């Protein structure tokens, strides 16, 4: 099996130092292992994606010295793959439609008996309002297309563990640390953890017909990625991805969650931090080596 890593940016803004760090780490790891470094454009969010940003991603990554095989995978060309996976999950009764807006979710989650709303990787943990209203037999009918669909996390866990035991292990993944010897540890999780700290995540968004979580899992498998290198901010989301891999019969790669690059105030960089856009450093005469040094490589 070829050792493969990837960098998967969204073309919705300029790449900044944090992206460069992630891409360079993934690239260097592949080179060190005689493997392959792939690029993927995560452009399912049609409202925010721009081809001009995509072009700039290619320019920026070439400038910092990266190369990748062509053609590059683009999520916008894979909607049929996402649709087929959603149809399958729907037919297994693991999805339900949800029409709650942010306000509905916030108020249901802060009802007096609920205590303080808990946050998961996608914001407030969904309190399950629409799950309770859904008739399981509706899964025999065609999948509704223009309504967000949520994963029934408890039902998914029951399928995966074959039991109702909230403490049964549902999945695990290997995490390789940044240590000099690349130590690897296994991270396992239970149904109780998944329902309490993640909940029923949206797998099909209204205007996308898919979601980040579903697409990333199907694409990593299609690209045969063996090592996913990503920011620490996605650590919790990785559990969702392992659940989906298990439900869809896909392999689980090894993960490396790296530290986040922060600004002087200690705040993590975001797309809008144009001050640290790679193109800005380039315009000011910096070199690829300068960028490596700036992110500590
Ligand atoms: N498009 C995602 C991002 O830029 C991909 C990250 C990942 O799944 O590793 O955050
Ligand atoms: Zn709902």
CSV table of C-alpha atoms and ligand atoms in Angstrom, one decimal:
chain,number,residue,atom,x,y,z
A,1,UNK,CA,0.0,0.0,0.0
A,2,UNK,CA,1.4,3.4,-1.0
A,3,UNK,CA,1.8,5.9,1.9
A,4,UNK,CA,-0.5,8.8,1.0
A,5,UNK,CA,-1.2,12.2,2.6
A,6,UNK,CA,-3.3,15.0,1.3
A,7,UNK,CA,-4.0,18.7,1.7
A,8,UNK,CA,-7.7,19.6,1.3
A,9,UNK,CA,-8.3,23.4,1.2
A,10,UNK,CA,-11.6,25.1,0.5
A,11,UNK,CA,-11.4,27.8,-2.2
A,12,UNK,CA,-13.3,30.4,-0.1
A,13,UNK,CA,-10.4,32.7,0.8
A,14,UNK,CA,-6.7,33.1,0.7
A,15,UNK,CA,-4.4,30.4,2.2
A,16,UNK,CA,-2.5,31.7,5.2
A,17,UNK,CA,0.4,30.5,7.3
A,18,UNK,CA,-1.7,27.9,9.1
A,19,UNK,CA,-2.6,26.3,5.7
A,20,UNK,CA,1.0,26.4,4.7
A,21,UNK,CA,2.0,24.5,7.9
A,22,UNK,CA,-0.6,21.8,7.3
A,23,UNK,CA,0.3,21.4,3.6
A,24,UNK,CA,4.1,21.3,4.3
A,25,UNK,CA,3.7,18.8,7.1
A,26,UNK,CA,1.6,16.5,4.9
A,27,UNK,CA,4.0,16.9,2.0
A,28,UNK,CA,7.1,16.3,4.1
A,29,UNK,CA,5.6,13.2,5.7
A,30,UNK,CA,4.8,11.7,2.3
A,31,UNK,CA,8.3,12.5,1.0
A,32,UNK,CA,10.0,11.0,4.1
A,33,UNK,CA,8.0,7.8,3.6
A,34,UNK,CA,8.6,7.6,-0.2
A,35,UNK,CA,4.9,8.1,-0.6
A,36,UNK,CA,2.5,10.5,-2.4
A,37,UNK,CA,1.1,13.9,-1.5
A,38,UNK,CA,-2.3,14.6,-3.0
A,39,UNK,CA,-4.3,17.8,-3.3
A,40,UNK,CA,-8.1,18.0,-3.1
A,41,UNK,CA,-10.3,21.0,-3.5
A,42,UNK,CA,-13.2,21.1,-1.0
A,43,UNK,CA,-15.7,23.2,-2.9
A,44,UNK,CA,-19.0,21.7,-1.9
A,45,UNK,CA,-20.0,25.1,-0.5
A,46,UNK,CA,-20.9,26.6,-3.8
A,47,UNK,CA,-22.0,29.9,-2.3
A,48,UNK,CA,-18.5,30.6,-0.8
A,49,UNK,CA,-16.2,28.9,-3.4
A,50,UNK,CA,-14.6,30.9,-6.1
A,51,UNK,CA,-12.5,29.7,-9.0
A,52,UNK,CA,-10.2,32.7,-8.5
A,53,UNK,CA,-9.4,31.4,-4.9
A,54,UNK,CA,-8.8,27.9,-6.4
A,55,UNK,CA,-6.3,29.4,-8.9
A,56,UNK,CA,-4.6,31.2,-6.1
A,57,UNK,CA,-4.4,28.0,-4.0
A,58,UNK,CA,-2.4,26.3,-6.8
A,59,UNK,CA,-0.1,29.4,-7.1
A,60,UNK,CA,0.5,29.6,-3.4
A,61,UNK,CA,1.2,25.9,-3.0
A,62,UNK,CA,3.6,25.8,-5.9
A,63,UNK,CA,5.3,28.9,-4.5
A,64,UNK,CA,6.1,27.1,-1.2
A,65,UNK,CA,7.6,24.3,-3.2
A,66,UNK,CA,4.8,21.7,-3.3
A,67,UNK,CA,4.0,19.3,-6.2
A,68,UNK,CA,1.1,17.0,-6.5
A,69,UNK,CA,-0.3,14.6,-9.2
A,70,UNK,CA,-2.9,15.8,-11.6
A,71,UNK,CA,-5.8,15.8,-12.0
A,72,UNK,CA,-6.7,17.3,-8.7
A,73,UNK,CA,-9.9,15.9,-7.0
A,74,UNK,CA,-12.7,18.5,-6.7
A,75,UNK,CA,-15.6,17.8,-4.5
A,76,UNK,CA,-18.0,19.6,-6.8
A,77,UNK,CA,-17.5,16.8,-9.4
A,78,UNK,CA,-18.4,14.1,-6.9
A,79,UNK,CA,-21.9,14.9,-5.9
A,80,UNK,CA,-23.2,11.5,-7.3
A,81,UNK,CA,-20.9,9.6,-4.9
A,82,UNK,CA,-22.2,11.6,-1.9
A,83,UNK,CA,-25.8,11.1,-3.1
A,84,UNK,CA,-25.4,7.3,-3.3
A,85,UNK,CA,-23.9,7.2,0.2
A,86,UNK,CA,-26.7,9.3,1.6
A,87,UNK,CA,-29.3,7.1,-0.1
A,88,UNK,CA,-27.8,4.0,1.6
A,89,UNK,CA,-27.7,5.6,5.1
A,90,UNK,CA,-31.3,6.7,4.6
A,91,UNK,CA,-32.5,3.3,3.6
A,92,UNK,CA,-30.8,1.9,6.7
A,93,UNK,CA,-32.9,4.3,8.8
A,94,UNK,CA,-29.8,6.1,10.1
A,95,UNK,CA,-30.8,9.6,8.9
A,96,UNK,CA,-33.7,11.9,9.7
A,97,UNK,CA,-34.9,15.2,8.2
A,98,UNK,CA,-34.4,18.3,10.4
A,99,UNK,CA,-35.9,21.7,9.7
A,100,UNK,CA,-34.7,23.4,12.9
A,101,UNK,CA,-32.9,26.7,12.4
A,102,UNK,CA,-30.1,28.0,14.7
A,103,UNK,CA,-32.6,29.8,16.9
A,104,UNK,CA,-34.8,26.7,17.3
A,105,UNK,CA,-31.7,24.6,18.3
A,106,UNK,CA,-30.4,27.3,20.7
A,107,UNK,CA,-33.7,27.6,22.5
A,108,UNK,CA,-34.4,23.9,22.7
A,109,UNK,CA,-30.9,23.2,23.9
A,110,UNK,CA,-31.2,25.9,26.6
A,111,UNK,CA,-34.6,24.8,28.0
A,112,UNK,CA,-34.5,24.8,31.8
A,113,UNK,CA,-34.4,21.0,32.1
A,114,UNK,CA,-31.4,20.8,29.7
A,115,UNK,CA,-28.9,22.9,31.7
A,116,UNK,CA,-26.4,24.9,29.8
A,117,UNK,CA,-26.2,24.1,26.0
A,118,UNK,CA,-23.2,21.9,25.2
A,119,UNK,CA,-21.0,22.5,22.2
A,120,UNK,CA,-19.7,19.9,19.8
A,121,UNK,CA,-17.6,20.1,16.7
A,122,UNK,CA,-20.5,21.6,14.7
A,123,UNK,CA,-21.7,24.1,17.4
A,124,UNK,CA,-24.5,23.4,19.9
A,125,UNK,CA,-25.1,19.7,20.3
A,126,UNK,CA,-28.5,19.0,18.6
A,127,UNK,CA,-31.1,18.4,21.3
A,128,UNK,CA,-32.9,15.8,19.1
A,129,UNK,CA,-36.2,17.7,18.5
A,130,UNK,CA,-36.8,16.3,15.0
A,131,UNK,CA,-35.4,12.8,15.8
A,132,UNK,CA,-38.3,12.4,18.3
A,133,UNK,CA,-40.8,13.4,15.7
A,134,UNK,CA,-39.5,11.1,13.0
A,135,UNK,CA,-41.4,7.8,12.1
A,136,UNK,CA,-38.8,5.1,11.5
A,137,UNK,CA,-40.9,3.6,8.8
A,138,UNK,CA,-40.4,6.7,6.8
A,139,UNK,CA,-37.0,5.3,5.8
A,140,UNK,CA,-38.9,3.0,3.4
A,141,UNK,CA,-39.9,6.1,1.4
A,142,UNK,CA,-37.6,8.0,-1.0
A,143,UNK,CA,-35.0,10.2,0.7
A,144,UNK,CA,-36.2,13.8,1.0
A,145,UNK,CA,-33.8,15.9,-1.1
A,146,UNK,CA,-34.2,19.6,0.0
A,147,UNK,CA,-34.2,19.2,3.7
A,148,UNK,CA,-31.1,18.9,5.9
A,149,UNK,CA,-30.6,15.3,7.1
A,150,UNK,CA,-29.0,14.4,10.4
A,151,UNK,CA,-27.3,11.2,11.4
A,152,UNK,CA,-29.1,9.4,14.3
A,153,UNK,CA,-25.9,8.9,16.3
A,154,UNK,CA,-27.4,6.5,18.9
A,155,UNK,CA,-28.9,4.4,16.1
A,156,UNK,CA,-25.5,4.4,14.2
A,157,UNK,CA,-23.8,3.3,17.4
A,158,UNK,CA,-26.2,0.5,18.0
A,159,UNK,CA,-25.6,-0.8,14.4
A,160,UNK,CA,-21.8,-0.6,14.9
A,161,UNK,CA,-21.5,-2.2,18.4
A,162,UNK,CA,-24.4,-4.6,17.9
A,163,UNK,CA,-25.6,-3.6,21.4
A,164,UNK,CA,-27.4,-0.9,23.4
A,165,UNK,CA,-24.5,-0.6,25.9
A,166,UNK,CA,-23.6,3.1,26.1
A,167,UNK,CA,-20.1,2.1,27.2
A,168,UNK,CA,-19.4,-0.3,24.4
A,169,UNK,CA,-16.5,0.8,22.1
A,170,UNK,CA,-17.8,2.1,18.8
A,171,UNK,CA,-14.6,2.9,17.0
A,172,UNK,CA,-11.0,3.9,17.3
A,173,UNK,CA,-8.2,5.5,15.3
A,174,UNK,CA,-4.5,5.7,15.4
A,175,UNK,CA,-3.0,9.0,16.2
A,176,UNK,CA,0.7,9.6,15.4
A,177,UNK,CA,2.3,12.3,17.4
A,178,UNK,CA,4.8,14.8,16.2
A,179,UNK,CA,7.4,13.3,18.5
A,180,UNK,CA,10.9,12.5,17.2
A,181,UNK,CA,10.0,8.8,17.0
A,182,UNK,CA,6.5,9.4,15.6
A,183,UNK,CA,4.9,7.6,18.5
A,184,UNK,CA,1.5,6.2,17.7
A,185,UNK,CA,-1.4,5.8,20.1
A,186,UNK,CA,-4.9,4.4,19.7
A,187,UNK,CA,-7.9,6.6,20.6
A,188,UNK,CA,-11.1,4.8,21.2
A,189,UNK,CA,-14.6,6.1,22.0
A,190,UNK,CA,-18.0,4.9,23.1
A,191,UNK,CA,-21.6,5.6,22.3
A,192,UNK,CA,-22.0,7.7,25.4
A,193,UNK,CA,-19.1,9.9,24.4
A,194,UNK,CA,-20.5,10.3,20.8
A,195,UNK,CA,-24.0,11.1,21.9
A,196,UNK,CA,-22.9,13.4,24.7
A,197,UNK,CA,-20.2,15.4,23.0
A,198,UNK,CA,-21.0,15.2,19.3
A,199,UNK,CA,-24.7,14.2,18.8
A,200,UNK,CA,-26.7,14.1,15.6
A,201,UNK,CA,-24.6,15.9,13.1
A,202,UNK,CA,-26.0,17.1,9.8
A,203,UNK,CA,-24.8,14.9,6.9
A,204,UNK,CA,-26.7,16.6,4.1
A,205,UNK,CA,-26.9,20.3,4.1
A,206,UNK,CA,-29.7,22.2,2.4
A,207,UNK,CA,-27.9,23.9,-0.4
A,208,UNK,CA,-25.1,21.4,-0.7
A,209,UNK,CA,-26.7,18.0,-0.9
A,210,UNK,CA,-23.8,16.7,1.3
A,211,UNK,CA,-21.7,17.9,4.1
A,212,UNK,CA,-18.0,18.4,5.0
A,213,UNK,CA,-18.1,15.2,7.2
A,214,UNK,CA,-19.6,12.9,4.6
A,215,UNK,CA,-17.6,14.2,1.7
A,216,UNK,CA,-14.2,14.2,3.5
A,217,UNK,CA,-14.7,10.5,4.5
A,218,UNK,CA,-15.7,9.4,1.0
A,219,UNK,CA,-12.9,11.4,-0.6
A,220,UNK,CA,-10.1,10.2,1.7
A,221,UNK,CA,-11.2,6.7,0.9
A,222,UNK,CA,-11.4,7.4,-2.9
A,223,UNK,CA,-7.9,8.9,-2.9
A,224,UNK,CA,-6.7,6.0,-0.8
A,225,UNK,CA,-5.2,8.3,1.9
A,226,UNK,CA,-3.3,6.4,4.5
A,227,UNK,CA,-2.3,9.4,6.7
A,228,UNK,CA,-4.5,12.4,7.3
A,229,UNK,CA,-2.6,15.4,8.5
A,230,UNK,CA,-4.9,18.2,9.9
A,231,UNK,CA,-5.2,20.8,12.6
A,232,UNK,CA,-6.0,20.1,16.2
A,233,UNK,CA,-9.3,21.9,15.7
A,234,UNK,CA,-10.6,18.9,13.8
A,235,UNK,CA,-9.7,16.4,16.6
A,236,UNK,CA,-13.3,16.0,17.7
A,237,UNK,CA,-14.6,15.8,14.1
A,238,UNK,CA,-12.3,12.8,13.5
A,239,UNK,CA,-14.5,10.7,15.7
A,240,UNK,CA,-17.5,11.5,13.4
A,241,UNK,CA,-15.3,10.5,10.4
A,242,UNK,CA,-14.4,7.2,12.0
A,243,UNK,CA,-18.1,6.5,12.7
A,244,UNK,CA,-18.9,7.2,9.0
A,245,UNK,CA,-16.0,5.1,7.8
A,246,UNK,CA,-17.3,2.2,9.8
A,247,UNK,CA,-20.9,2.7,8.6
A,248,UNK,CA,-19.9,2.9,5.0
A,249,UNK,CA,-17.3,0.1,5.1
A,250,UNK,CA,-14.3,2.3,4.4
A,251,UNK,CA,-10.9,2.0,5.9
A,252,UNK,CA,-9.8,4.4,8.7
A,253,UNK,CA,-6.5,6.2,7.9
A,254,UNK,CA,-4.0,7.1,10.6
A,255,UNK,CA,-4.4,10.7,11.8
A,256,UNK,CA,-2.0,13.3,12.9
A,257,UNK,CA,-3.6,16.4,14.4
A,258,UNK,CA,-1.1,19.2,14.4
A,259,UNK,CA,-0.8,22.4,16.5
A,260,UNK,CA,-2.5,25.5,15.2
A,261,UNK,CA,-0.5,28.5,14.0
A,262,UNK,CA,-1.5,31.5,16.0
A,263,UNK,CA,-1.1,35.2,15.7
A,264,UNK,CA,0.9,37.4,18.2
A,265,UNK,CA,-2.2,37.6,20.4
A,266,UNK,CA,-2.4,33.8,20.5
A,267,UNK,CA,-5.5,33.7,18.4
A,268,UNK,CA,-5.7,31.0,15.7
A,269,UNK,CA,-5.6,32.2,12.2
A,270,UNK,CA,-8.7,32.2,10.1
A,271,UNK,CA,-9.5,32.8,6.4
A,272,UNK,CA,-10.2,36.5,7.1
A,273,UNK,CA,-6.7,37.0,8.5
A,274,UNK,CA,-5.5,38.5,5.3
A,275,UNK,CA,-2.4,39.9,7.1
A,276,UNK,CA,-1.0,36.4,7.1
A,277,UNK,CA,-2.1,35.4,3.6
A,278,UNK,CA,0.7,33.6,1.7
A,279,UNK,CA,0.3,35.9,-1.2
A,280,UNK,CA,1.0,38.8,1.0
A,281,UNK,CA,4.3,37.4,2.1
A,282,UNK,CA,5.2,36.6,-1.5
A,283,UNK,CA,4.4,40.2,-2.6
A,284,UNK,CA,6.7,41.4,0.2
A,285,UNK,CA,9.6,39.3,-1.2
A,286,UNK,CA,9.6,36.4,1.2
A,287,UNK,CA,10.8,33.0,0.0
A,288,UNK,CA,9.5,29.5,0.5
A,289,UNK,CA,12.3,29.0,3.1
A,290,UNK,CA,11.0,32.0,5.0
A,291,UNK,CA,7.5,30.5,5.1
A,292,UNK,CA,9.0,27.2,6.5
A,293,UNK,CA,10.9,29.1,9.1
A,294,UNK,CA,7.8,31.2,10.1
A,295,UNK,CA,5.8,28.1,10.9
A,296,UNK,CA,8.7,26.4,12.6
A,297,UNK,CA,9.7,23.8,10.0
B,1,LIG,N1,-11.4,21.6,3.9
B,1,LIG,C1,-11.1,21.3,5.3
B,1,LIG,C2,-10.4,22.5,5.9
B,1,LIG,O1,-9.8,23.3,5.2
B,1,LIG,C3,-10.3,20.0,5.3
B,1,LIG,C4,-9.6,19.7,6.5
B,1,LIG,C5,-9.5,18.2,6.8
B,1,LIG,O2,-10.5,17.5,6.6
B,1,LIG,O3,-8.5,17.7,7.1
B,1,LIG,O4,-10.5,22.7,7.1
B,2,LIG,ZN1,-34.7,19.6,13.9
